[in-house]
Coordinates of C-alpha atoms in Angstrom, one line a residue:
Chain A
M23 CA 12.1 -12.2 -12.2
Q24 CA 12.8 -8.6 -13.0
T25 CA 12.0 -5.7 -10.7
H26 CA 8.5 -4.4 -11.6
L27 CA 7.7 -0.7 -11.3
D28 CA 5.1 -1.7 -8.7
C29 CA 7.9 -3.0 -6.5
V30 CA 9.1 0.5 -5.9
P31 CA 6.3 1.7 -3.5
C32 CA 6.9 -1.5 -1.7
F33 CA 10.7 -0.9 -1.5
I34 CA 10.0 2.4 0.1
R35 CA 7.4 1.1 2.6
Q36 CA 9.8 -1.7 3.5
A37 CA 12.8 0.7 4.0
L38 CA 10.7 2.9 6.3
E39 CA 9.6 -0.1 8.3
A40 CA 13.1 -1.4 8.5
I41 CA 14.8 1.8 9.6
R42 CA 12.0 2.4 12.2
T43 CA 12.6 -1.0 13.6
A44 CA 16.3 -0.3 13.9
S45 CA 16.2 3.4 15.1
D46 CA 13.9 6.0 16.7
D47 CA 15.9 8.8 15.0
P48 CA 13.6 10.7 12.4
A49 CA 16.7 12.1 10.8
L50 CA 17.9 8.6 9.9
H51 CA 14.5 7.7 8.6
E52 CA 14.5 10.7 6.2
S53 CA 18.1 10.1 5.2
L54 CA 17.4 6.5 4.2
L55 CA 14.3 7.5 2.3
R56 CA 16.2 10.2 0.3
T57 CA 19.2 7.9 -0.3
L58 CA 17.0 5.1 -1.5
C59 CA 14.9 7.3 -3.8
K60 CA 18.1 8.6 -5.4
E61 CA 19.3 5.1 -6.0
I62 CA 15.9 4.0 -7.4
S63 CA 16.1 6.9 -9.9
T64 CA 19.0 5.1 -11.6
M65 CA 18.5 1.4 -10.6
D66 CA 18.8 -1.5 -12.9
L67 CA 15.3 -3.0 -13.2
S68 CA 16.6 -6.2 -14.8
T69 CA 17.7 -7.4 -11.4
P70 CA 15.3 -9.3 -9.2
P71 CA 13.6 -7.4 -6.4
P72 CA 15.7 -9.0 -3.6
V73 CA 18.8 -7.2 -4.9
M74 CA 17.3 -3.8 -4.1
V75 CA 15.9 -5.2 -0.8
R76 CA 19.4 -6.1 0.1
T77 CA 20.6 -2.6 -0.7
I78 CA 17.9 -1.2 1.6
H79 CA 18.9 -3.4 4.5
R80 CA 22.6 -2.8 4.0
H81 CA 21.9 1.0 4.3
V82 CA 19.9 0.3 7.5
K83 CA 22.7 -1.7 9.0
R84 CA 25.3 1.0 8.0
M85 CA 23.2 3.9 9.3
T86 CA 22.3 2.3 12.6
G87 CA 25.5 0.3 13.2
L88 CA 23.3 -2.7 14.0
A89 CA 24.4 -5.9 12.3
D90 CA 21.0 -7.6 12.8
P91 CA 18.2 -5.1 13.4
Y92 CA 15.6 -7.9 13.3
A93 CA 17.4 -10.1 16.0
E94 CA 14.6 -9.7 18.6
L95 CA 11.8 -10.5 16.1
K96 CA 13.8 -13.5 14.8
E97 CA 14.2 -15.0 18.2
R98 CA 10.5 -14.2 19.1
F99 CA 9.2 -16.2 16.1
N100 CA 11.8 -19.0 16.4
Q101 CA 10.7 -19.4 20.0
H102 CA 7.0 -19.2 19.3
A103 CA 7.2 -21.7 16.5
L104 CA 9.3 -24.1 18.7
E105 CA 6.4 -23.9 21.2
L106 CA 3.9 -24.8 18.5
L107 CA 6.1 -27.6 17.0
P108 CA 5.3 -30.6 19.4
S109 CA 1.5 -30.4 18.9
L110 CA 1.8 -29.8 15.2
R111 CA 4.0 -32.9 15.0
E112 CA 1.4 -34.9 16.8
E113 CA -1.2 -33.6 14.4
V114 CA 0.8 -34.6 11.4
A115 CA 1.6 -38.0 12.8
V116 CA -2.1 -38.9 13.0
A117 CA -3.2 -37.2 9.8
D118 CA -4.8 -39.2 7.0
D119 CA -1.9 -37.9 4.8
P120 CA 1.0 -36.8 7.0
F121 CA 3.0 -35.6 3.9
E122 CA 0.3 -33.4 2.6
L123 CA -0.3 -31.8 6.1
A124 CA 3.4 -31.3 6.6
V125 CA 3.6 -29.4 3.3
R126 CA 0.6 -27.3 4.1
L127 CA 2.0 -26.3 7.5
A128 CA 5.5 -25.7 6.2
V129 CA 4.1 -23.4 3.5
A130 CA 1.9 -21.6 6.1
G131 CA 5.2 -20.8 8.0
N132 CA 6.2 -18.7 5.0
S133 CA 3.7 -16.1 6.3
I134 CA 6.4 -15.0 8.8
D135 CA 8.0 -12.6 6.4
F136 CA 8.8 -9.1 7.7
G137 CA 9.8 -8.0 4.3
T138 CA 6.3 -8.0 2.9
R139 CA 4.5 -6.7 6.0
H140 CA 5.4 -5.4 9.3
D141 CA 2.4 -6.4 11.5
I142 CA 3.1 -10.1 11.7
S143 CA 1.9 -11.6 14.9
E144 CA 1.5 -14.9 16.6
E145 CA -2.2 -14.5 16.0
L146 CA -1.7 -14.0 12.3
L147 CA 0.5 -17.1 12.1
G148 CA -2.2 -19.1 13.9
R149 CA -4.9 -17.9 11.4
V150 CA -2.7 -18.8 8.4
L151 CA -1.9 -22.3 9.9
T152 CA -5.6 -22.9 10.3
K153 CA -6.3 -21.7 6.7
A154 CA -3.5 -23.8 5.2
R155 CA -4.9 -27.0 6.6
T156 CA -7.8 -26.9 4.1
A157 CA -7.0 -24.3 1.5
E158 CA -6.7 -25.0 -2.1
F159 CA -3.0 -25.0 -3.2
L160 CA -1.8 -23.6 -6.5
G161 CA 0.2 -26.4 -8.1
S162 CA 0.3 -30.0 -6.8
I163 CA 1.4 -31.5 -3.5
P164 CA 1.4 -35.0 -4.9
R165 CA 3.9 -33.9 -7.6
L166 CA 6.2 -32.8 -4.8
R167 CA 5.8 -36.2 -3.1
Q168 CA 6.7 -37.9 -6.4
A169 CA 9.7 -35.6 -7.0
I170 CA 11.1 -36.4 -3.6
E171 CA 10.7 -40.1 -4.2
D172 CA 12.6 -39.7 -7.5
A173 CA 15.4 -37.6 -6.1
D174 CA 18.8 -38.9 -5.0
S175 CA 19.9 -35.5 -3.7
I176 CA 17.6 -32.7 -2.4
L177 CA 18.6 -29.1 -1.7
Y178 CA 16.2 -27.4 0.7
L179 CA 16.4 -23.6 0.4
A180 CA 15.1 -22.1 3.6
D181 CA 13.5 -18.7 4.0
N182 CA 12.6 -17.1 7.3
T183 CA 13.1 -17.5 11.0
G184 CA 10.1 -19.1 12.7
E185 CA 9.3 -20.6 9.3
I186 CA 12.3 -22.9 9.5
V187 CA 10.9 -24.5 12.7
L188 CA 7.8 -25.5 10.7
D189 CA 10.2 -26.8 8.0
H190 CA 11.0 -29.5 10.6
L191 CA 7.6 -31.0 9.8
L192 CA 8.5 -31.4 6.1
L193 CA 12.0 -32.6 7.0
D194 CA 10.3 -35.3 9.1
Q195 CA 8.9 -36.6 5.8
L196 CA 12.2 -36.5 3.8
P197 CA 15.1 -39.0 3.5
L198 CA 17.4 -36.8 5.5
D199 CA 20.6 -38.6 4.4
R200 CA 19.9 -37.2 0.9
V201 CA 19.0 -33.7 2.0
T202 CA 21.0 -30.5 2.3
F203 CA 19.4 -27.6 4.1
A204 CA 20.5 -24.1 3.1
V205 CA 20.2 -20.8 4.9
R206 CA 21.4 -17.2 4.2
G207 CA 25.0 -16.3 4.6
A208 CA 24.4 -13.2 6.8
P209 CA 21.5 -11.6 8.6
I210 CA 19.0 -9.9 6.2
I211 CA 15.5 -8.9 7.2
N212 CA 14.2 -11.9 9.3
D213 CA 15.7 -14.5 7.0
A214 CA 17.2 -17.6 8.7
T215 CA 20.9 -17.9 9.0
M216 CA 23.2 -20.7 10.3
A217 CA 22.7 -19.4 13.9
D218 CA 18.9 -19.9 13.4
A219 CA 19.4 -23.4 12.0
K220 CA 21.4 -24.3 15.1
R221 CA 19.0 -22.5 17.5
T222 CA 16.0 -24.4 16.1
G223 CA 17.7 -27.9 15.9
I224 CA 17.8 -28.0 12.1
A225 CA 21.6 -28.1 11.8
Q226 CA 21.7 -31.0 14.3
R227 CA 19.6 -33.3 12.2
V228 CA 20.4 -32.5 8.6
R229 CA 23.5 -31.3 6.7
T230 CA 23.2 -27.5 6.7
I231 CA 25.1 -25.0 4.7
D232 CA 24.7 -21.3 4.0
S233 CA 24.6 -19.4 0.8
G234 CA 27.5 -17.1 1.6
A235 CA 25.4 -14.1 0.6
D236 CA 23.3 -11.5 2.5
L237 CA 20.7 -11.7 -0.2
P238 CA 17.0 -12.4 0.8
G239 CA 16.9 -14.8 -2.2
T240 CA 19.2 -17.0 -4.2
L241 CA 21.6 -15.9 -6.9
L242 CA 24.1 -18.6 -7.8
E243 CA 26.8 -16.2 -9.0
E244 CA 26.8 -14.5 -5.5
S245 CA 26.8 -17.8 -3.5
N246 CA 29.8 -19.5 -2.1
P247 CA 31.4 -22.6 -3.8
Q248 CA 29.9 -25.0 -1.3
F249 CA 26.4 -23.7 -2.0
Q250 CA 27.0 -23.6 -5.8
A251 CA 28.1 -27.3 -5.6
A252 CA 25.1 -28.3 -3.6
F253 CA 22.8 -26.5 -6.1
R254 CA 24.4 -28.2 -9.1
H255 CA 24.6 -31.6 -7.5
A256 CA 20.9 -31.7 -6.3
D257 CA 18.3 -33.2 -8.6
L258 CA 15.5 -31.6 -6.7
I259 CA 15.6 -28.2 -5.1
I260 CA 12.8 -27.3 -2.7
S261 CA 12.6 -23.6 -2.6
K262 CA 10.8 -21.8 0.2
G263 CA 9.4 -18.3 0.0
Q264 CA 8.9 -15.3 -2.3
G265 CA 12.6 -14.1 -2.2
N266 CA 13.8 -17.5 -3.5
F267 CA 11.0 -17.5 -6.1
E268 CA 11.8 -14.0 -7.3
T269 CA 15.4 -14.9 -7.9
L270 CA 15.0 -18.5 -9.2
N271 CA 11.7 -18.6 -11.1
T272 CA 13.6 -18.3 -14.4
D273 CA 16.5 -20.5 -13.4
P274 CA 17.5 -22.8 -16.3
S275 CA 17.9 -25.9 -14.2
G276 CA 14.2 -26.8 -14.3
K277 CA 14.6 -28.9 -11.1
I278 CA 13.1 -26.5 -8.6
F279 CA 9.9 -27.0 -6.7
F280 CA 8.5 -23.7 -5.2
L281 CA 6.7 -23.6 -1.9
L282 CA 5.5 -20.2 -0.9
M283 CA 2.7 -17.9 0.1
I284 CA 1.9 -15.2 -2.4
K285 CA 2.4 -12.0 -0.4
C286 CA 2.5 -9.1 -2.9
G287 CA 0.6 -8.0 -6.0
V288 CA 3.6 -8.4 -8.3
V289 CA 4.1 -12.1 -7.6
A290 CA 0.3 -12.5 -7.6
R291 CA 0.2 -11.2 -11.1
D292 CA 3.1 -13.3 -12.2
L293 CA 1.4 -16.4 -10.9
N294 CA -2.1 -15.2 -11.8
A295 CA -3.5 -15.9 -8.4
P296 CA -4.5 -13.7 -5.5
V297 CA -2.4 -12.5 -2.6
G298 CA -2.7 -15.1 0.2
T299 CA -2.6 -18.1 -2.2
F300 CA -0.5 -21.1 -1.0
V301 CA 1.7 -22.4 -3.7
A302 CA 3.4 -25.8 -4.2
M303 CA 4.5 -25.7 -7.8
P304 CA 7.2 -27.4 -9.9
Q305 CA 9.2 -25.2 -12.2
S306 CA 7.8 -27.0 -15.3
E307 CA 4.3 -26.1 -14.4
L308 CA 5.4 -22.6 -13.6
R309 CA 6.7 -22.1 -17.1
N310 CA 3.5 -23.2 -18.7
R311 CA 1.5 -21.1 -16.3
T312 CA 3.6 -17.9 -16.9
M313 CA 3.5 -18.5 -20.6
K314 CA -0.3 -18.7 -20.5
V315 CA -0.6 -15.5 -18.4
H316 CA 1.6 -13.7 -20.9
E317 CA -0.4 -14.9 -23.8
A318 CA -3.6 -13.8 -22.1
D319 CA -2.0 -10.4 -21.4
C320 CA -1.0 -10.0 -25.1
L321 CA -4.5 -11.0 -26.3
S322 CA -6.2 -8.6 -23.9
R323 CA -4.2 -5.7 -25.2
K324 CA -5.3 -6.2 -28.7
Chain B
M12 CA 0.3 19.9 7.1
Q13 CA 3.9 18.9 6.2
T14 CA 4.6 16.0 3.9
H15 CA 5.2 12.8 6.0
L16 CA 7.7 10.2 5.0
D17 CA 4.7 7.8 4.7
C18 CA 3.4 10.0 1.9
V19 CA 6.2 8.9 -0.3
P20 CA 5.1 5.3 -1.1
C21 CA 1.7 6.8 -1.8
F22 CA 3.2 9.5 -4.2
I23 CA 4.8 6.7 -6.2
R24 CA 1.7 4.5 -6.3
Q25 CA -0.3 7.5 -7.4
A26 CA 2.2 8.5 -10.1
L27 CA 2.2 5.0 -11.5
E28 CA -1.6 5.0 -11.6
A29 CA -1.8 8.4 -13.1
I30 CA 0.7 7.7 -15.9
R31 CA -1.0 4.4 -16.7
T32 CA -4.3 6.2 -16.9
A33 CA -2.8 8.6 -19.4
S34 CA -0.5 6.3 -21.5
D35 CA 0.1 2.6 -22.3
D36 CA 3.8 3.2 -23.0
P37 CA 5.9 1.4 -20.4
A38 CA 8.9 3.6 -21.2
L39 CA 6.9 6.6 -20.0
H40 CA 5.8 4.8 -16.9
E41 CA 9.5 4.0 -16.0
S42 CA 10.6 7.5 -16.9
L43 CA 8.1 9.2 -14.6
L44 CA 9.0 6.8 -11.8
R45 CA 12.7 7.6 -12.1
T46 CA 12.1 11.4 -12.5
L47 CA 9.9 11.4 -9.4
C48 CA 12.3 9.4 -7.2
K49 CA 15.1 11.8 -8.1
E50 CA 12.9 14.7 -7.1
I51 CA 11.8 13.1 -3.9
S52 CA 15.5 12.6 -3.0
T53 CA 15.8 16.3 -2.6
M54 CA 12.2 17.4 -2.0
D55 CA 11.1 20.0 0.7
L56 CA 9.2 18.0 3.2
S57 CA 7.8 21.2 4.8
T58 CA 5.4 21.7 1.9
P59 CA 2.0 19.9 2.2
P60 CA 1.5 16.7 0.2
P61 CA -0.6 18.3 -2.6
V62 CA 2.4 20.2 -3.8
M63 CA 4.3 17.0 -4.7
V64 CA 1.0 15.6 -6.1
R65 CA 0.8 18.6 -8.4
T66 CA 4.4 18.0 -9.5
I67 CA 3.5 14.4 -10.4
H68 CA 0.5 15.3 -12.4
R69 CA 2.3 18.1 -14.2
H70 CA 4.9 15.5 -15.3
V71 CA 2.1 13.2 -16.5
K72 CA 0.6 16.0 -18.6
R73 CA 4.0 17.0 -20.0
M74 CA 5.1 13.5 -20.8
T75 CA 1.8 12.5 -22.4
G76 CA 0.8 15.8 -24.0
L77 CA -2.7 15.3 -22.4
A78 CA -4.0 18.5 -20.7
D79 CA -6.6 16.5 -18.7
P80 CA -5.8 12.7 -18.4
Y81 CA -8.8 12.1 -16.1
A82 CA -11.3 13.8 -18.4
E83 CA -13.2 10.5 -19.1
L84 CA -13.3 9.5 -15.4
K85 CA -14.5 13.0 -14.5
E86 CA -17.4 13.0 -16.9
R87 CA -18.3 9.4 -15.9
F88 CA -18.7 10.4 -12.2
N89 CA -20.3 13.7 -12.9
Q90 CA -22.8 11.9 -15.0
H91 CA -23.4 9.1 -12.5
A92 CA -23.9 11.5 -9.6
L93 CA -26.3 13.6 -11.7
E94 CA -28.3 10.4 -12.2
L95 CA -28.4 9.8 -8.4
L96 CA -29.2 13.4 -7.5
P97 CA -33.0 13.5 -8.0
S98 CA -33.7 10.5 -5.7
L99 CA -31.2 11.7 -3.1
R100 CA -32.9 15.1 -3.1
E101 CA -36.2 13.5 -2.5
E102 CA -34.7 11.5 0.3
V103 CA -33.2 14.6 1.9
A104 CA -36.5 16.5 1.5
V105 CA -38.5 14.0 3.6
A106 CA -35.7 13.2 6.1
D107 CA -36.2 13.9 9.8
D108 CA -33.2 16.3 9.6
P109 CA -32.6 17.3 6.0
F110 CA -29.5 19.3 6.9
E111 CA -27.8 16.4 8.7
L112 CA -28.6 14.0 5.8
A113 CA -27.4 16.5 3.2
V114 CA -24.1 16.9 5.1
R115 CA -23.7 13.1 5.4
L116 CA -24.3 12.5 1.6
A117 CA -22.1 15.4 0.6
V118 CA -19.2 14.0 2.7
A119 CA -19.8 10.6 1.2
G120 CA -19.2 12.2 -2.2
N121 CA -15.7 12.9 -1.1
S122 CA -15.0 9.1 -1.6
I123 CA -14.7 9.9 -5.4
D124 CA -11.0 10.7 -5.1
F125 CA -8.8 9.2 -7.7
G126 CA -5.7 10.5 -6.0
T127 CA -6.0 8.2 -3.0
R128 CA -7.2 5.1 -4.9
H129 CA -7.6 4.1 -8.4
D130 CA -10.4 1.5 -8.2
I131 CA -13.3 3.8 -7.4
S132 CA -16.5 2.6 -8.9
E133 CA -20.2 3.4 -8.9
E134 CA -20.7 0.4 -6.6
L135 CA -18.1 1.8 -4.1
L136 CA -19.9 5.2 -4.1
G137 CA -23.2 3.4 -3.5
R138 CA -21.7 1.6 -0.5
V139 CA -20.2 4.8 1.0
L140 CA -23.5 6.6 0.5
T141 CA -25.2 3.9 2.4
K142 CA -22.6 3.9 5.2
A143 CA -22.7 7.7 5.5
R144 CA -26.4 7.7 6.3
T145 CA -25.9 6.2 9.7
A146 CA -22.1 6.4 10.4
E147 CA -20.7 8.2 13.4
F148 CA -19.0 11.4 12.2
L149 CA -15.9 12.7 13.7
G150 CA -16.7 16.3 14.8
S151 CA -20.1 17.8 14.9
I152 CA -22.7 18.3 12.2
P153 CA -24.8 20.6 14.5
R154 CA -21.8 22.9 14.9
L155 CA -21.7 23.3 11.1
R156 CA -25.4 24.2 11.1
Q157 CA -24.7 26.8 13.8
A158 CA -21.7 28.2 11.9
I159 CA -23.8 28.6 8.8
E160 CA -26.5 30.4 10.7
D161 CA -23.9 32.7 12.1
A162 CA -22.1 33.5 8.8
D163 CA -22.7 36.5 6.6
S164 CA -20.4 35.2 3.9
I165 CA -19.6 31.5 3.2
L166 CA -16.8 30.3 0.9
Y167 CA -17.4 26.6 -0.2
L168 CA -14.2 24.9 -1.3
A169 CA -15.1 22.1 -3.7
D170 CA -13.0 19.0 -4.2
N171 CA -13.7 16.3 -6.8
T172 CA -15.9 15.8 -9.8
G173 CA -18.9 13.7 -9.1
E174 CA -18.6 14.9 -5.5
I175 CA -19.6 18.4 -6.5
V176 CA -22.9 17.0 -7.7
L177 CA -23.6 15.8 -4.2
D178 CA -22.6 19.2 -3.0
H179 CA -25.9 20.3 -4.5
L180 CA -27.6 18.6 -1.6
L181 CA -25.7 20.8 0.9
L182 CA -26.1 23.9 -1.2
D183 CA -29.8 23.3 -1.1
Q184 CA -29.5 23.9 2.7
L185 CA -27.4 27.1 2.4
P186 CA -28.4 30.8 2.0
L187 CA -27.0 30.8 -1.6
D188 CA -27.0 34.6 -1.8
R189 CA -24.2 34.5 0.8
V190 CA -22.3 31.6 -0.7
T191 CA -19.3 31.5 -3.1
F192 CA -18.4 28.2 -4.5
A193 CA -14.7 27.6 -5.5
V194 CA -13.2 25.1 -7.8
R195 CA -9.6 24.4 -9.0
G196 CA -8.0 26.7 -11.5
A197 CA -6.9 23.9 -13.9
P198 CA -7.4 20.2 -14.3
I199 CA -5.6 18.2 -11.7
I200 CA -6.4 14.5 -11.0
N201 CA -10.2 14.3 -10.9
D202 CA -10.7 17.6 -9.1
A203 CA -13.5 19.8 -10.1
T204 CA -12.9 22.8 -12.4
M205 CA -15.1 25.6 -13.7
A206 CA -16.1 23.4 -16.6
D207 CA -17.4 20.8 -14.1
A208 CA -19.2 23.5 -12.1
K209 CA -21.0 24.5 -15.3
R210 CA -21.6 20.9 -16.4
T211 CA -23.2 20.0 -13.2
G212 CA -25.4 23.1 -12.8
I213 CA -23.5 24.5 -9.8
A214 CA -22.3 27.6 -11.6
Q215 CA -25.8 28.4 -12.7
R216 CA -27.2 28.6 -9.1
V217 CA -24.4 30.0 -7.0
R218 CA -21.5 32.5 -7.5
T219 CA -18.6 30.3 -8.6
I220 CA -15.0 31.2 -8.8
D221 CA -11.8 29.2 -9.4
S222 CA -8.6 29.2 -7.4
G223 CA -6.4 30.1 -10.3
A224 CA -4.1 27.2 -9.4
D225 CA -3.6 23.7 -10.6
L226 CA -3.1 22.5 -7.0
P227 CA -5.3 19.7 -5.6
G228 CA -5.7 21.7 -2.4
T229 CA -5.6 25.4 -1.4
L230 CA -2.6 27.6 -0.9
L231 CA -3.6 31.2 -0.6
E232 CA -0.3 32.5 -1.9
E233 CA -0.8 30.6 -5.2
S234 CA -4.4 31.6 -5.7
N235 CA -5.6 34.4 -7.9
P236 CA -6.7 37.7 -6.4
Q237 CA -10.4 36.9 -6.8
F238 CA -10.0 33.7 -4.8
Q239 CA -7.8 35.4 -2.2
A240 CA -10.4 38.2 -1.7
A241 CA -13.2 35.6 -1.3
F242 CA -11.1 33.7 1.2
R243 CA -10.4 36.8 3.3
H244 CA -14.0 38.1 3.1
A245 CA -15.7 34.9 4.1
D246 CA -16.5 34.4 7.8
L247 CA -17.1 30.7 7.2
I248 CA -15.1 28.5 4.9
I249 CA -16.6 25.0 4.2
S250 CA -13.6 23.0 3.0
K251 CA -14.3 19.7 1.2
G252 CA -11.8 16.8 1.0
Q253 CA -8.3 15.7 2.0
G254 CA -6.4 18.0 -0.3
N255 CA -7.9 21.1 1.1
F256 CA -7.5 19.7 4.6
E257 CA -3.8 19.0 4.1
T258 CA -3.2 22.5 2.8
L259 CA -5.5 24.4 5.2
N260 CA -5.4 22.5 8.5
T261 CA -2.9 24.9 10.0
D262 CA -4.3 28.0 8.3
P263 CA -4.3 30.9 10.9
S264 CA -7.8 32.1 10.0
G265 CA -9.6 29.7 12.4
K266 CA -12.8 30.0 10.3
I267 CA -12.6 26.8 8.3
F268 CA -15.0 23.9 8.7
F269 CA -13.6 20.6 7.3
L270 CA -15.8 18.1 5.6
L271 CA -14.0 15.0 4.4
M272 CA -13.5 11.3 4.4
I273 CA -10.2 10.1 5.8
K274 CA -8.6 8.2 2.9
C275 CA -5.0 7.6 4.0
G276 CA -2.9 6.6 7.0
V277 CA -1.2 9.9 7.3
V278 CA -4.4 11.9 7.7
A279 CA -5.8 9.1 9.8
R280 CA -2.9 9.5 12.2
D281 CA -3.2 13.3 12.2
L282 CA -6.9 13.1 13.1
N283 CA -6.4 10.0 15.3
A284 CA -9.2 8.2 13.6
P285 CA -9.3 5.2 11.2
V286 CA -9.2 5.4 7.4
G287 CA -12.8 5.5 6.2
T288 CA -14.0 7.9 9.0
F289 CA -16.4 10.7 8.0
V290 CA -15.3 14.1 9.3
A291 CA -17.3 17.3 9.9
M292 CA -14.9 19.3 12.1
P293 CA -14.4 23.0 12.8
Q294 CA -10.8 24.2 12.9
S295 CA -11.0 25.1 16.6
E296 CA -11.9 21.5 17.5
L297 CA -9.2 20.3 15.1
R298 CA -6.5 22.2 17.0
N299 CA -7.5 20.8 20.3
R300 CA -7.6 17.3 18.8
T301 CA -4.2 17.6 17.1
M302 CA -2.7 19.0 20.3
K303 CA -4.1 16.1 22.3
V304 CA -2.7 13.6 19.7
H305 CA 0.7 15.2 19.8
E306 CA 0.7 15.2 23.6
A307 CA -0.2 11.5 23.6
D308 CA 2.6 10.9 21.1
C309 CA 5.1 12.7 23.3
L310 CA 4.0 10.8 26.4
S311 CA 4.2 7.4 24.6
R312 CA 7.8 8.1 23.6
K313 CA 8.9 8.6 27.1

């Protein structure tokens, strides 16, 4: 997915929120804003949005000297989700369809995204979890079940801290001997890294690798050889979140299943569904859908 | 009021909305965005936000060759408000307190501001008019009544098209022989100009001048001599809208009474009230209020 002009106001909002999280110094806030605006004036719009998001957060780290400005928030939401996990597990165990409920709750976890908004709270997560239990999903949860049954090797691309704890619920439903779980190669926003996978018990139950990159998404050419091999070897890739969607939606493999919440207007337009929609969509359906949206766009312009 | 860093995402959003209103050419949209970001990277933040807003709209005019990209929207809301006016006038005439209701409806008209949002509709105006009839106002409508009674010369600074039609309701309550009505010197966003004052019957009933400037606000040093004289001569200035507020809130005259709806987070923070609040506030009260907010800010940082 290319960067849309409408991503730019969002880049700037996110940069301000990030630098304010990392520092109280107004001079740094202004300096980041000016640096970023200058870069946007010549940026390559053909790259997906997470590339500029990475640039923003690299600036924040450089300017503040903090390697992981979101460390406290990350631990807060890992801890909170770990507290929720036992009762959610019990709920899934006695559900009419444990797989479906596990998917719903794991996708609700994708709401813990400090890139798209800064006011995420435990209360918000609670409301999203409640909504996800009964909400209509864009795509098809049964098709994910089928894809998992058909797969010999599954790569699970994680997104955020806190969210990965809810990924336990979906991992409970998977043949773990055939699953590789992948996290980011370095801290970026509140995305999950190897430290989070260990902290939350993921790495202790499933083969866990990292991408080798500090990108809040997945670009194969920037990933390390181990990640590239896992990506190529897998016959099903379960991709969590908007950042992975924005970087992989046009991937030629055709073997990706996207699980995410729509959290911005640009992705909403791409998927032709409102912000807040829960998505469980195989890449094949995505292509048909996007093609239809573009056709409708072309027709409406005539 | 200085430009706040949080004004920047809003500048970019507004620029995109403005260029899309004026042209379907994506190359122009991108070009404006890049030009604007480059300018923001070196902009003077000590100027009030309407100065950069003017720059944006000057670029839009230059790039598209359109002198008044909002002409259609302006006529649409002038026309709509003119259709509403007779029944609103009847309502005011039989109200318990015609002056108070006239102020409430005139302030509601300030919602017709295509700078702060692009999805303004007749339905939205209807909802705001309903809300304004009973909403709590920040400030004091009785103090405006008193200020008008005490004034020998009143300068009424208009803001938007459509809105100026609802200003008729407040003009009905004023000693028109002591009032000068002022509009913008040239088209800027959907702000009212002399053509709109004539189109809506304002210029036919009250002395009407223009600022001589294409600024969506009021800077005395950029205004023509006639406007400067009216400003200096008046002992009460009724200032409509956010743009006039942002440029005049620190004016040393102390004789300004601000009527506006709060439509962005930066002004909301300045006035310590939520977006959507209706304001009828004399400058003296504003100073006390702002001082208190700043004190609270300082204390909360300790």
